[in-house]
Every structure is written in C-alpha cells, then in structure tokens.
mmCIF file of C-alpha atoms and ligand atoms in Angstrom:
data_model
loop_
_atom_site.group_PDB
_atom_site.id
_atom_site.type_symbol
_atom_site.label_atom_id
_atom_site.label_comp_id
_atom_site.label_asym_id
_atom_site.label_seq_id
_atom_site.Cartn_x
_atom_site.Cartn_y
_atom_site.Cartn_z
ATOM 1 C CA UNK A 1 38.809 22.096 -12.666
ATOM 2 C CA UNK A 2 41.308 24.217 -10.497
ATOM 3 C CA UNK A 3 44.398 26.478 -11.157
ATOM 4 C CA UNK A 4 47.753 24.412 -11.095
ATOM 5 C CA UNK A 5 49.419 26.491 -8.216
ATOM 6 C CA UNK A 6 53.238 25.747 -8.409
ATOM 7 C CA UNK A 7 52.531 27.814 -12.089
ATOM 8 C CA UNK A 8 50.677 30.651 -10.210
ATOM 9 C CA UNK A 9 53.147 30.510 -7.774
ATOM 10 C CA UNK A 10 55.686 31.459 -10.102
ATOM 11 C CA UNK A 11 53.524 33.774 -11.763
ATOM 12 C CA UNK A 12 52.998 35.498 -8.233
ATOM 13 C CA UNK A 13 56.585 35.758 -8.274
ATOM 14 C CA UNK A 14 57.459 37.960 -11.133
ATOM 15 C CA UNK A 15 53.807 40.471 -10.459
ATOM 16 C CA UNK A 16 55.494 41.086 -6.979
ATOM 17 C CA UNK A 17 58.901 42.244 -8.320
ATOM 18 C CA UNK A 18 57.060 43.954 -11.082
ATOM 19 C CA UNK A 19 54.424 45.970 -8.714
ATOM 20 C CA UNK A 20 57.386 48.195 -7.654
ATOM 21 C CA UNK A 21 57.134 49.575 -11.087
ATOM 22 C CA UNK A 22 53.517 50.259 -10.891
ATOM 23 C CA UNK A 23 51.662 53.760 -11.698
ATOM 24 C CA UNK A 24 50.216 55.874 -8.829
ATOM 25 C CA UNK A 25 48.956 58.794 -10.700
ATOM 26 C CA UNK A 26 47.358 57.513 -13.969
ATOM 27 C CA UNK A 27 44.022 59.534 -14.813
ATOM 28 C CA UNK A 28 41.696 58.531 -17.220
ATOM 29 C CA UNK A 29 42.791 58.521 -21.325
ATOM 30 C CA UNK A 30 40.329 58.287 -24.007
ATOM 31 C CA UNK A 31 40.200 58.245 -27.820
ATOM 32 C CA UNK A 32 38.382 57.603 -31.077
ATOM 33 C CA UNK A 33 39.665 54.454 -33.626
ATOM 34 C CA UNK A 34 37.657 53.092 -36.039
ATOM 35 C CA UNK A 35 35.669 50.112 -35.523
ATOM 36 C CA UNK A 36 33.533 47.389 -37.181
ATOM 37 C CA UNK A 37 29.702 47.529 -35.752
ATOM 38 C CA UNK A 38 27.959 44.548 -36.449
ATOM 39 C CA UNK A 39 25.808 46.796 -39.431
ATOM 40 C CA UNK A 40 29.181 48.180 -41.054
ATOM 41 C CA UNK A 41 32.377 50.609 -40.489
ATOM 42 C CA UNK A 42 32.088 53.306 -38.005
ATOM 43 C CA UNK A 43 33.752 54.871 -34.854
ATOM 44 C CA UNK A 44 34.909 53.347 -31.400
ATOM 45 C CA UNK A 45 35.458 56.222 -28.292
ATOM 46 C CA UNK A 46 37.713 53.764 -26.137
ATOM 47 C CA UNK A 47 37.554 55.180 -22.706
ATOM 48 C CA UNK A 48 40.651 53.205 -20.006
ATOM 49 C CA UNK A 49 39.493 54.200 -16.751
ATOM 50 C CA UNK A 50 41.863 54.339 -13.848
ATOM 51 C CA UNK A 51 40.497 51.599 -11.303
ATOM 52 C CA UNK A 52 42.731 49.632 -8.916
ATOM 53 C CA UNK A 53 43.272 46.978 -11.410
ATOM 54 C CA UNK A 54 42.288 43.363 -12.483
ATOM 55 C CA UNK A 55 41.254 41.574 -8.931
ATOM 56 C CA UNK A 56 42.805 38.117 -10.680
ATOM 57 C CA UNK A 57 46.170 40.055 -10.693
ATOM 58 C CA UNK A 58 46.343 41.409 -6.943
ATOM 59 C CA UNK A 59 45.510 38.001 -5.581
ATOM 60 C CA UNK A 60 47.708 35.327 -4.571
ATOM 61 C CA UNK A 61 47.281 33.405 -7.660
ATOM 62 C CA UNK A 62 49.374 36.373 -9.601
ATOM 63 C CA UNK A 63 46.982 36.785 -12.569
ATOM 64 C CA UNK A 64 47.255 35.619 -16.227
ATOM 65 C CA UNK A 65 50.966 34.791 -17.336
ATOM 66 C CA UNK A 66 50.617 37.230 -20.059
ATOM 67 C CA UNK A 67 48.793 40.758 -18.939
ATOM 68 C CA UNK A 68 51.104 43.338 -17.456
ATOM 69 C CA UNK A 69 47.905 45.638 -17.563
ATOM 70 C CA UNK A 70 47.776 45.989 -14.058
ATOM 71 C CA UNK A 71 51.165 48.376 -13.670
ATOM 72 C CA UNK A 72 49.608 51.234 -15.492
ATOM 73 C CA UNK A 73 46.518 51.128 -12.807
ATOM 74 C CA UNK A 74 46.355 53.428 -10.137
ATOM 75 C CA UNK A 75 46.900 51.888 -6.546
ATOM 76 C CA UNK A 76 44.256 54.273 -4.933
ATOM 77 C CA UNK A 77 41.731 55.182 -7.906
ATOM 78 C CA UNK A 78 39.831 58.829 -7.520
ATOM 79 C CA UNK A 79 36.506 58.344 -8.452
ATOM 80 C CA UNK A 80 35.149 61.683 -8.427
ATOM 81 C CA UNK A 81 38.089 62.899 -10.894
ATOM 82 C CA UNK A 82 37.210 59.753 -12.954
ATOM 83 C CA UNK A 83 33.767 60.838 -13.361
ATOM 84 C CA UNK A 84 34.393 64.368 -14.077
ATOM 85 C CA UNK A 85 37.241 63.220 -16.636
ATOM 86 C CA UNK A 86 34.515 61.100 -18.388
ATOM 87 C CA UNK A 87 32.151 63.322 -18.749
ATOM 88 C CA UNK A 88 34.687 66.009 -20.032
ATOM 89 C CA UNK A 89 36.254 63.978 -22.553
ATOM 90 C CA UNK A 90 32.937 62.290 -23.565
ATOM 91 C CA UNK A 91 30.979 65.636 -24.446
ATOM 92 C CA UNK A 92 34.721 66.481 -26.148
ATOM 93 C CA UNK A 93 35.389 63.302 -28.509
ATOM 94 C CA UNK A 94 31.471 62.441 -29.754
ATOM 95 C CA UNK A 95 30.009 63.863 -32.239
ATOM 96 C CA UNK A 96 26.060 63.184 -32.159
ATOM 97 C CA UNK A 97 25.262 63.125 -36.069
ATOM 98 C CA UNK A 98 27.823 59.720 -35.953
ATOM 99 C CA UNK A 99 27.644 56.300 -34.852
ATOM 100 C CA UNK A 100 29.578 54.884 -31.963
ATOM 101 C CA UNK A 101 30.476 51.964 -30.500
ATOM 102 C CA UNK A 102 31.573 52.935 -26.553
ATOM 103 C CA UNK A 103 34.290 51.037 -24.911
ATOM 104 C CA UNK A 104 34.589 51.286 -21.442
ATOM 105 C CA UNK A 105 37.629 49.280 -19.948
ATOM 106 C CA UNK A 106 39.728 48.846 -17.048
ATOM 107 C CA UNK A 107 42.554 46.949 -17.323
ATOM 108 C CA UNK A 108 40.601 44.848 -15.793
ATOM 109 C CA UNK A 109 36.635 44.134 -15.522
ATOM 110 C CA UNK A 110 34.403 46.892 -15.417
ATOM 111 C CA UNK A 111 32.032 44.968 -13.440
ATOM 112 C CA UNK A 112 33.935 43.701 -10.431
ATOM 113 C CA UNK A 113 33.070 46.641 -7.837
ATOM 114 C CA UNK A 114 36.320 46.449 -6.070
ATOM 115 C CA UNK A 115 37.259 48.161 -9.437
ATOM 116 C CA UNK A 116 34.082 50.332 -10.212
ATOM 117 C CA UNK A 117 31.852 50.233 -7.052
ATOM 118 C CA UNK A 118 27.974 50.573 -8.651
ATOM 119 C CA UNK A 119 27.076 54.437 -7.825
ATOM 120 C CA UNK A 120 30.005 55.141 -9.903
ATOM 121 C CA UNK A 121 28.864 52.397 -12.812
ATOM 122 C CA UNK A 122 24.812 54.250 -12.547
ATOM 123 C CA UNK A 123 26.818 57.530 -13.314
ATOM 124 C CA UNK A 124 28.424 56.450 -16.090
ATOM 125 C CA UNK A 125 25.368 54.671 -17.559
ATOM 126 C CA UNK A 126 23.611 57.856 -16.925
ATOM 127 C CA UNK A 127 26.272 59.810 -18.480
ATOM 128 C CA UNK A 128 26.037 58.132 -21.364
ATOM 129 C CA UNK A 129 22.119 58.520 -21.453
ATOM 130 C CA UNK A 130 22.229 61.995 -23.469
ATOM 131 C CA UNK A 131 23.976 60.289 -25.949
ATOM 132 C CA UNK A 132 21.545 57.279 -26.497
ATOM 133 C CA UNK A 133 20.993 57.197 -30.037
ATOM 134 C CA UNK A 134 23.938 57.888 -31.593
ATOM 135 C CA UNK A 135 25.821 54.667 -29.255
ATOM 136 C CA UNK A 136 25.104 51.823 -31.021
ATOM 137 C CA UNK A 137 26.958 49.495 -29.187
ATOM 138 C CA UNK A 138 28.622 50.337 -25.369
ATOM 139 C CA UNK A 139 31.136 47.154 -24.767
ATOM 140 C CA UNK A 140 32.266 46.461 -20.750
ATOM 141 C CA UNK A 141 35.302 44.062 -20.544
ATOM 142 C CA UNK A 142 34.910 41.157 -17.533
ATOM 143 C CA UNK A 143 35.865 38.212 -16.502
ATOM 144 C CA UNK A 144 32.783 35.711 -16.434
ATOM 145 C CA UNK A 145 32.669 35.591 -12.574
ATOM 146 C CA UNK A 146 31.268 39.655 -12.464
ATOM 147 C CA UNK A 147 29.200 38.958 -15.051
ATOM 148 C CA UNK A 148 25.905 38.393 -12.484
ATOM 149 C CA UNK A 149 22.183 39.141 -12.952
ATOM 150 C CA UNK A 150 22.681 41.722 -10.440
ATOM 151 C CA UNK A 151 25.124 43.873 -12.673
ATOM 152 C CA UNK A 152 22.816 42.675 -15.577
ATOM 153 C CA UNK A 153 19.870 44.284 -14.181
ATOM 154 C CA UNK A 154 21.748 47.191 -12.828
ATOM 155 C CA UNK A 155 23.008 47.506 -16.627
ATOM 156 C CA UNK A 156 19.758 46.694 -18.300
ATOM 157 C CA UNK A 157 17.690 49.498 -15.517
ATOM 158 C CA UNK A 158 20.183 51.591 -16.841
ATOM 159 C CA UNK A 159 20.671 51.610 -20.494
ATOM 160 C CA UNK A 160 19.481 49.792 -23.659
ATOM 161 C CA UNK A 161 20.568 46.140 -22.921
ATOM 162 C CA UNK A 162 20.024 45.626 -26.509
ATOM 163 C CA UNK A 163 23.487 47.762 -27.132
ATOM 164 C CA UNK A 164 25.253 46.060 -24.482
ATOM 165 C CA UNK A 165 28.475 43.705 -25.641
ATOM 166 C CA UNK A 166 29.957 41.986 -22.549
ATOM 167 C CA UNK A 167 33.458 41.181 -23.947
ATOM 168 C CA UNK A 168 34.536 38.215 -21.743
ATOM 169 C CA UNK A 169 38.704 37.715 -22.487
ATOM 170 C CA UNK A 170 38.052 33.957 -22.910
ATOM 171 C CA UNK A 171 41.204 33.540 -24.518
ATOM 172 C CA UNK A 172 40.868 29.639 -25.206
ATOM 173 C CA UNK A 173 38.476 27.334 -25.101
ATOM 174 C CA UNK A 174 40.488 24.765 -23.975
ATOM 175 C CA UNK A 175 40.606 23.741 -20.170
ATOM 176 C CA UNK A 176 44.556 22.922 -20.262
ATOM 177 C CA UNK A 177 45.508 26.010 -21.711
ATOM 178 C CA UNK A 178 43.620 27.893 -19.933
ATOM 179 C CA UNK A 179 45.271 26.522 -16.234
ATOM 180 C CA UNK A 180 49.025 25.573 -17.983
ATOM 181 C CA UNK A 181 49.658 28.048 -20.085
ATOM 182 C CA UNK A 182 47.805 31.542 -19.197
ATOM 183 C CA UNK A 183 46.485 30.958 -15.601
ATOM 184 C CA UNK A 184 42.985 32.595 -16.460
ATOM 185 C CA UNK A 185 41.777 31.415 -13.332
ATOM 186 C CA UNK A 186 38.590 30.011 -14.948
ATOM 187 C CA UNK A 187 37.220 27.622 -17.120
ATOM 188 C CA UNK A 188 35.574 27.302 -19.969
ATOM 189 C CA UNK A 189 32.635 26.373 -18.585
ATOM 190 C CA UNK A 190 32.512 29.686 -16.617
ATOM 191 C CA UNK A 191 32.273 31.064 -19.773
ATOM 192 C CA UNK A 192 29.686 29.161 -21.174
ATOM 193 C CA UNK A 193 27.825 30.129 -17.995
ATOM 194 C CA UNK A 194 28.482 33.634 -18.133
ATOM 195 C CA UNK A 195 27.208 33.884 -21.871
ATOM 196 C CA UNK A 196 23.822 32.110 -21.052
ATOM 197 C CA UNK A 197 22.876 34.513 -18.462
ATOM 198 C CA UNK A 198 24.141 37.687 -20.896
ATOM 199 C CA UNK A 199 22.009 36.298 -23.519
ATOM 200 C CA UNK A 200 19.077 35.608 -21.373
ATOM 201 C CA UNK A 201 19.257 39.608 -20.673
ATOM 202 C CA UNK A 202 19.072 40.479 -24.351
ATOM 203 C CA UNK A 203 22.594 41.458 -24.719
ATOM 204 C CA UNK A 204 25.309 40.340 -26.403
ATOM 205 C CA UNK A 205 28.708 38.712 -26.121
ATOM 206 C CA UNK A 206 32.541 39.051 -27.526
ATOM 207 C CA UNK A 207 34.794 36.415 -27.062
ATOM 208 C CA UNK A 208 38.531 37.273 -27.166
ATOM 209 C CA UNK A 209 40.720 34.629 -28.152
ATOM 210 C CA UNK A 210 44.946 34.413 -27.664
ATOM 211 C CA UNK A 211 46.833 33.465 -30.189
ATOM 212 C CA UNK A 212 49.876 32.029 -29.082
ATOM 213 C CA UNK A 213 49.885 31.779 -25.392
ATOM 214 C CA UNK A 214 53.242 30.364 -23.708
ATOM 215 C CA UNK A 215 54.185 26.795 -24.473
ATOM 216 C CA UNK A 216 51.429 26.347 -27.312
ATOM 217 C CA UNK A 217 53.417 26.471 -30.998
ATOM 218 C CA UNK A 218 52.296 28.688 -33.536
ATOM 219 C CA UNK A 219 50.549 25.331 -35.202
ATOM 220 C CA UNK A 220 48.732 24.243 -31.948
ATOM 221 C CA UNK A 221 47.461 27.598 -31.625
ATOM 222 C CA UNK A 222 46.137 28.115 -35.101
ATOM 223 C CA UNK A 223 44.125 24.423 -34.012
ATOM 224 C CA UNK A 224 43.287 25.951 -31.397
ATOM 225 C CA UNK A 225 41.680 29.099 -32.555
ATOM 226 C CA UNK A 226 39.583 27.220 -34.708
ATOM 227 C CA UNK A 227 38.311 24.856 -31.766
ATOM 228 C CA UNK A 228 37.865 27.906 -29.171
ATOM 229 C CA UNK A 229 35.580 29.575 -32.644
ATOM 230 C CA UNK A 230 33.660 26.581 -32.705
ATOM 231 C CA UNK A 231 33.083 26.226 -29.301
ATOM 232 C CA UNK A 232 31.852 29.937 -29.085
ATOM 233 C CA UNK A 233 29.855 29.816 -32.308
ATOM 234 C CA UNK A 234 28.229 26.970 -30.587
ATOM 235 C CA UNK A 235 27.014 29.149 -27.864
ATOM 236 C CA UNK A 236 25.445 31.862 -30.131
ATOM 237 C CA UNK A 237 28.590 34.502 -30.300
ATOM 238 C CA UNK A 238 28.280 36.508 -33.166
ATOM 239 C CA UNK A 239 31.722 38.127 -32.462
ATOM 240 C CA UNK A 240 35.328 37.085 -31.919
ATOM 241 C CA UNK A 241 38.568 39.162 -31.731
ATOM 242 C CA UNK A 242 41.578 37.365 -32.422
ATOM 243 C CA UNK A 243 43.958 38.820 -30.474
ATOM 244 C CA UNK A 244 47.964 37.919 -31.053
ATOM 245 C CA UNK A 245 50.403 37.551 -27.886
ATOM 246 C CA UNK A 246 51.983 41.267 -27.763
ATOM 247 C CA UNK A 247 55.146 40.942 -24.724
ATOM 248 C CA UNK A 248 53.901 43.131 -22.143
ATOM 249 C CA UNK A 249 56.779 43.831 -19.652
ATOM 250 C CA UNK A 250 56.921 42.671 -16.215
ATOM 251 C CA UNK A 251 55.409 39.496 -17.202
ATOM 252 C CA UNK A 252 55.815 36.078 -17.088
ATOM 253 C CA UNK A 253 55.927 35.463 -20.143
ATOM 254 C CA UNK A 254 58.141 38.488 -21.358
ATOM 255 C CA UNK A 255 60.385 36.605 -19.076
ATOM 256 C CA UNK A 256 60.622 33.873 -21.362
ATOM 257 C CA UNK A 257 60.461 36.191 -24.608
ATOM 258 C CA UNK A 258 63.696 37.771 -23.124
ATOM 259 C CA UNK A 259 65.612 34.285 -22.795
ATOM 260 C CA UNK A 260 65.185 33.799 -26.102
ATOM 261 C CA UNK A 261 62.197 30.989 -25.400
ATOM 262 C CA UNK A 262 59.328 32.144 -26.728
ATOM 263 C CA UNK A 263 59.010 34.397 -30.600
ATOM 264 C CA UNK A 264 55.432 36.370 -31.104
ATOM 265 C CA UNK A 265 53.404 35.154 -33.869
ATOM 266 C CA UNK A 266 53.559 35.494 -37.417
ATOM 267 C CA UNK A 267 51.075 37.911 -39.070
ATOM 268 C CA UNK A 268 50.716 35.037 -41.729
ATOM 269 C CA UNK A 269 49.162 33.346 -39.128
ATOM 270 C CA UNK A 270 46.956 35.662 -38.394
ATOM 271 C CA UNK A 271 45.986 35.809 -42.280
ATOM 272 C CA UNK A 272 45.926 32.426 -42.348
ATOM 273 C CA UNK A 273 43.294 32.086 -39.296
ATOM 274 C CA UNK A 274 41.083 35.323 -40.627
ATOM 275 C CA UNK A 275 40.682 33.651 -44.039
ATOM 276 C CA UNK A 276 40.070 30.004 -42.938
ATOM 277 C CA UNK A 277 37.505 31.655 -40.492
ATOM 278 C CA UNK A 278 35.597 34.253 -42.883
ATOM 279 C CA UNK A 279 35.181 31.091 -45.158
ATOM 280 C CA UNK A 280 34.100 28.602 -42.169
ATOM 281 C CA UNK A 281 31.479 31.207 -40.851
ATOM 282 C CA UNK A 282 30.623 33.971 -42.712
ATOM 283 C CA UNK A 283 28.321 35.649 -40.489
ATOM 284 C CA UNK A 284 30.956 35.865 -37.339
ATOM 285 C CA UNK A 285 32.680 39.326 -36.860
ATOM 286 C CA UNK A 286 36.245 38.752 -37.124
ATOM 287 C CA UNK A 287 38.035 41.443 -35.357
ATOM 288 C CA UNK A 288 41.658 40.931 -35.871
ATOM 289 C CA UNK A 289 44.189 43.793 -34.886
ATOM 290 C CA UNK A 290 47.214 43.045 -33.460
ATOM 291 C CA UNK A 291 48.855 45.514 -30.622
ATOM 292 C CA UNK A 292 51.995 46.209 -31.714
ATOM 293 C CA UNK A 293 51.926 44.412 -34.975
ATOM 294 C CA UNK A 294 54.834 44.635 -36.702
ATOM 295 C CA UNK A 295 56.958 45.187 -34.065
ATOM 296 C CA UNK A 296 59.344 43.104 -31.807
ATOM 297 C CA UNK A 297 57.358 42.525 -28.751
ATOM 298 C CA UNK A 298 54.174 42.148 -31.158
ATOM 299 C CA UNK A 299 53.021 39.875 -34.156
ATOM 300 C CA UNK A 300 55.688 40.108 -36.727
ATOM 301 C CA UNK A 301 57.128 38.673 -40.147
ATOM 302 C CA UNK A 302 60.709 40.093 -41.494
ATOM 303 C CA UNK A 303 60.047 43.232 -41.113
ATOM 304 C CA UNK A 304 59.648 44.354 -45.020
ATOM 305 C CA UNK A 305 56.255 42.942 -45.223
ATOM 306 C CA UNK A 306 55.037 44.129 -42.027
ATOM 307 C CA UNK A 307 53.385 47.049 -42.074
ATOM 308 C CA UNK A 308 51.414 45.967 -45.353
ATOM 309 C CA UNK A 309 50.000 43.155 -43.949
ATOM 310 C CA UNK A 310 49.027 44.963 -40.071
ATOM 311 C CA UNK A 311 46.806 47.279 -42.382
ATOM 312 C CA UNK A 312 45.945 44.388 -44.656
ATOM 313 C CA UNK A 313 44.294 43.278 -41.074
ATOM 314 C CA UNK A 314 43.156 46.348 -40.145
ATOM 315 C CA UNK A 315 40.982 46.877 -43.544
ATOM 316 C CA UNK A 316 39.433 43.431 -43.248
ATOM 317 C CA UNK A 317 38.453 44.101 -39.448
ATOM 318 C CA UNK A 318 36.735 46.825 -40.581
ATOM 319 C CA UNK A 319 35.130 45.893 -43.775
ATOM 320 C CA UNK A 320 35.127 42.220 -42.837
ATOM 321 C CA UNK A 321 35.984 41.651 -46.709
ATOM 322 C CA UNK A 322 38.190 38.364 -47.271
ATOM 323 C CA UNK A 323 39.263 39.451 -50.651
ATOM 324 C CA UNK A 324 41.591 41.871 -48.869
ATOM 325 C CA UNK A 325 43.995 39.111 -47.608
ATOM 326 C CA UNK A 326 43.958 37.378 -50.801
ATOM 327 C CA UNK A 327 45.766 40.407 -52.591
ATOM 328 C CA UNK A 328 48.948 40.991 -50.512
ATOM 329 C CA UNK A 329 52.311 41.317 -51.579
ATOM 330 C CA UNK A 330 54.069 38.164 -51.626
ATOM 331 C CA UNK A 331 57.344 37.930 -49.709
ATOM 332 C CA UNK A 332 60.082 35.483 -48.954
ATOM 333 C CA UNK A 333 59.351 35.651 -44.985
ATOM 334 C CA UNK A 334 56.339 33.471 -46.425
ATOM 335 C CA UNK A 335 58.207 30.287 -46.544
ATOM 336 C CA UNK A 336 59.940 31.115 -43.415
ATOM 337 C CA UNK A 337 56.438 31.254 -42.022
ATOM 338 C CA UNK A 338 55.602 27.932 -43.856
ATOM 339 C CA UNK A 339 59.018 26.319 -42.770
ATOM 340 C CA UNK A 340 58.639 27.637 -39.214
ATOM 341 C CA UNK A 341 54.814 26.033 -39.143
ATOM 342 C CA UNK A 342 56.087 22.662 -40.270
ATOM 343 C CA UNK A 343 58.618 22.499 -37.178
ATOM 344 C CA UNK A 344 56.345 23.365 -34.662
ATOM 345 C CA UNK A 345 54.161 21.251 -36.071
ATOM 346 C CA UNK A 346 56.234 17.927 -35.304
ATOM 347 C CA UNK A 347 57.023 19.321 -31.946
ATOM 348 C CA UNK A 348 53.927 18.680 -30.646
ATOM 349 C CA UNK A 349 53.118 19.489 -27.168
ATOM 350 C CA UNK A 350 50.534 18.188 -24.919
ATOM 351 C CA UNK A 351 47.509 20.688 -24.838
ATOM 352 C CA UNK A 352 46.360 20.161 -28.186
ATOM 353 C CA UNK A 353 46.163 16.882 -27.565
ATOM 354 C CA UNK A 354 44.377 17.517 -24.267
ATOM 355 C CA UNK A 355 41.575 18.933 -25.650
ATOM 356 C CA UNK A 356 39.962 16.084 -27.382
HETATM 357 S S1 SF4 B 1 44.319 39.288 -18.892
HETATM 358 FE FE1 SF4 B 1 42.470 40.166 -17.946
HETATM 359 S S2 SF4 B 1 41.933 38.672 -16.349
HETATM 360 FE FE2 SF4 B 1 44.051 38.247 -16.885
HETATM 361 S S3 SF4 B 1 45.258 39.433 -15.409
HETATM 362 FE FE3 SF4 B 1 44.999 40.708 -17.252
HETATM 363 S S4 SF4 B 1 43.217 41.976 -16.854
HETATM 364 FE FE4 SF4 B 1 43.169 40.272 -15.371
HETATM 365 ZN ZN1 ZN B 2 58.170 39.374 -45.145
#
C-alpha cells in the first residue's frame, strides 16, 4: 500500500506555512506524572528531548495530518547541552527508593539517528545505568521503520531489554485510515513487522491508538478502536493508550477544526471505549488520558461535567479499575452524546467499511 499524495500534498502545504512559526531555541524539559506500570501505580520521569524533529514531518510527504509536534523542535539540536541537561535533571527529579517508568521522547522517534545519532543514544542508556533498579520500565517512542535489530541490539548491549517498551504511534489499524485520514506514512503491516522483531528481542510493545482522526465520525472511530485493539491483542500487546484527537495548531486538521468541520471527541466516548475494553480484555493496560481534556481544542462534553470525568479517566489509567467509570455523575450532555452518536452513525463514511 502507498500514501495517497494529492492528501500529502496538501498536508505539505499547511507544515510549510506553519514552519515559519517553528522554535529555534527549545532545550530539553522534563517532569514526573504518575503512571500505571504493568505491576500497579507508580511514577513516570517524561524526558522531551530537543532533536530536529519527526523525519515523516520534514519530508515531502508533510507528516501526519494531525501532529504539530514538530514546531516546538529545534532546527539545529545541541547535543552536548542535551546530554548535560539530561543528566542534570535526571540525578534532580529521581528518587532511587521509588519506582519509575522513564520516557524518553522526541517529538518524534527516538530511534531514527537523524534525530538522536547512536553515541548520543549509548550515553543516555549509560546514563541511565546508575539508576538500573529503581527503572522499571524506560519507553522510546518510533515509528516502526527505526525500529531495526541494529537499534535493538544497540538497546539490548545497553540496558535491560526486559524494561524496554517501544511505543510505536500506530494510531489505527486500519490501512484506509491510516493513508486518507492521518497520512502515517505506513501500514499496518509495518507495524505488525516492527512488533515481531521487538518481541523477538525480549522487549515489549505500546500501541497508541487515535480516536477520532479527520473524516472518521465519533461512531466509526469507537468501531474502530475496538478493531485496531483486536488487531494488536492479536499480536501479543499487552498495552494500548487510547489517545483522543487534541487540535494542535498549524495543522491540517486544526484547519478544518477552525472552519467549523471537524468537533473533538466526547469524553463519553472515551468512557464508553475504556469500559467496553476493560470488560473485552481484562488483562490489556488501558491507558486513557486525554491532552487537553476538557478543553476546546481537546476531548470535551458541556463543559459542567468535564473535569469530573478527565479525572474519572485519569484514576482508571492508573488503577485500571472499571468500577470507577461506572460511578460518575450523570449529566444532560449524556444524551447529547447519545443523540450526537446516533447521527454520525447514519452518516456513514467509507473507511469503516473499508476495513472488512
Ligand atoms: S504523529 Fe508522530 S509520526 Fe506523525 S508527524 Fe507527528 S511525530 Fe511524526
Ligand atoms: Zn455534561
């Protein structure tokens, strides 16, 4: 299967005007959240570091229709002041008697060396190294085609490749979405590929999934949430992380948000899909927490009911404990919801349909 490229051409379009915008001096910014490890509740240091950006969005095929990630990257990354800010703000935010999981992310995929050339990668690992037992889980975000047995070696010489998540941003595992809709720039079967060769390492594999891409309704997407799980579960995944549509500017598809074409999910979808899915497969870790829930750009219901239900979500990510989304508070927005379902519903578009 191949891109469609009159839609990448148009996606090209709006990351040119958009690139004007873009950061130059960006360092590196890290924090602590909480965070569901696969054995229970615990911490997540989230480290963004300041590469050149997501290779899929420099190139001529402009990148995924919905990530403005790459105008907070740096256009000429420093890697000796990266490395020096990691280590800084590593030895500053851990605390060895916890348990971590480490994030390291880009923007963009970690292990693409146009982004983080290997040396720099080694030092990192070995950074890390001191640190060993109390990291329980070190996640690296890339897209399938990085994911090679030469960086799997590199990261298994260099760590415990027993800790190592690979979060791949898979987003659907549906073919026509995936070219129509986002512009991933790969396939599902890339995917598939990529897993198999993680998993022959020893390490492990996250699957994020979009809900709500451009031109899929709210219904189509919930159907499509549940085939994408399937598919993944069918591979081995142990971990999803349903991630909502939040606007990010300078996008395509904030272009269409701001014509009045496209409105961000409901949370009640969101509820809807973490329930049905806690139910359907009990032992897959359901991370569900929506950037900028609530909010306009972001997953939102009327706005009374909001914030209740974002930390409704939040509490069941990290005790992965249905009950929690069986107790909210019941509001009128829920027939909206129910209403708004039903519509898109009989306005069926194609790419459901294309995927069976
Ligand atoms: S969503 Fe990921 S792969 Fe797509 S353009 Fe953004 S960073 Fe690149
Ligand atoms: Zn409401």
């Amino acid at each position: 299967m191949k891109i469609n490229p009159s839609f990448s051409s148009i996606i090209y379009s709006y990351r040119q005007s958009a690139l004007s915008k873009r950061s130059t001096s960006r360092r590196l910014v890290a924090w602590v959240e909480d965070h569901r490890l696969r054995t229970g509740p615990a911490k997540a240091i989230v480290f963004i570091l300041p590469t050149r950006g997501c290779s899929w969005a420099l190139s001529r095929s402009g990148g995924c229709s919905i990530c403005g990630y790459l105008y907070d990257n740096p256009q000429k990354p420093d890697f000796s002041e990266m490395l020096s800010d990691f280590s800084s703000k590593l030895s500053s935010l851990i605390d060895p008697s916890l348990s971590y999981s480490i994030k390291l992310f880009t923007s963009g995929s970690i292990l693409d060396s146009l982004e983080v050339p290997k040396q720099v990668l080694i030092s990192i690992l070995h950074e890390l190294q001191p640190y060993s037992s109390s990291i329980k889980e070190l996640v690296l975000e890339s897209r399938p085609s990085y994911v090679t047995e030469e960086k799997l070696t590199l990261l298994r010489d260099h760590f415990d490749i027993a800790k190592v998540e690979i979060a791949i941003g898979l987003e659907s595992a549906n073919n026509a979405i995936l070219r129509d809709s986002i512009n991933k720039g790969f396939f599902w079967e890339d995917f598939e590929r990529a897993t198999k060769r993680v998993f022959s390492f020893g390490a492990k594999i996250k699957a994020y999934l979009l809900f709500k891409p451009p031109f899929v309704s709210e219904f189509d997407s919930i159907l499509d949430i549940f085939n994408s799980v399937k598919q993944v579960v069918s591979l081995g995944v142990d971990t999803v992380s349903i991630n909502a549509i939040n606007i990010q500017r300078g996008t395509y598809l904030s272009s269409l948000f701001e014509k009045n074409f496209y409105r961000p999910p409901y949370l009640w979808s969101l509820v809807h899909i973490c329930q049905e899915l806690s139910t359907l497969y009990p032992n897959l870790r359901i991370i569900c927490d929506p950037v900028a829930g609530g909010k306009k750009r972001g997953a939102h219901n009327c706005g009374s009911c909001d914030s209740a239900i974002v930390q409704a979500l939040k509490d069941f990510t990290l005790s992965q404990d249905p009950s929690i989304l069986q107790d909210l508070p019941s509001c009128p927005c829920k027939l909206e919801w129910k209403s708004y379902l039903l519509h898109s519903k009989l306005n069926n578009n194609d790419f459901f349909s294309l995927s069976f």
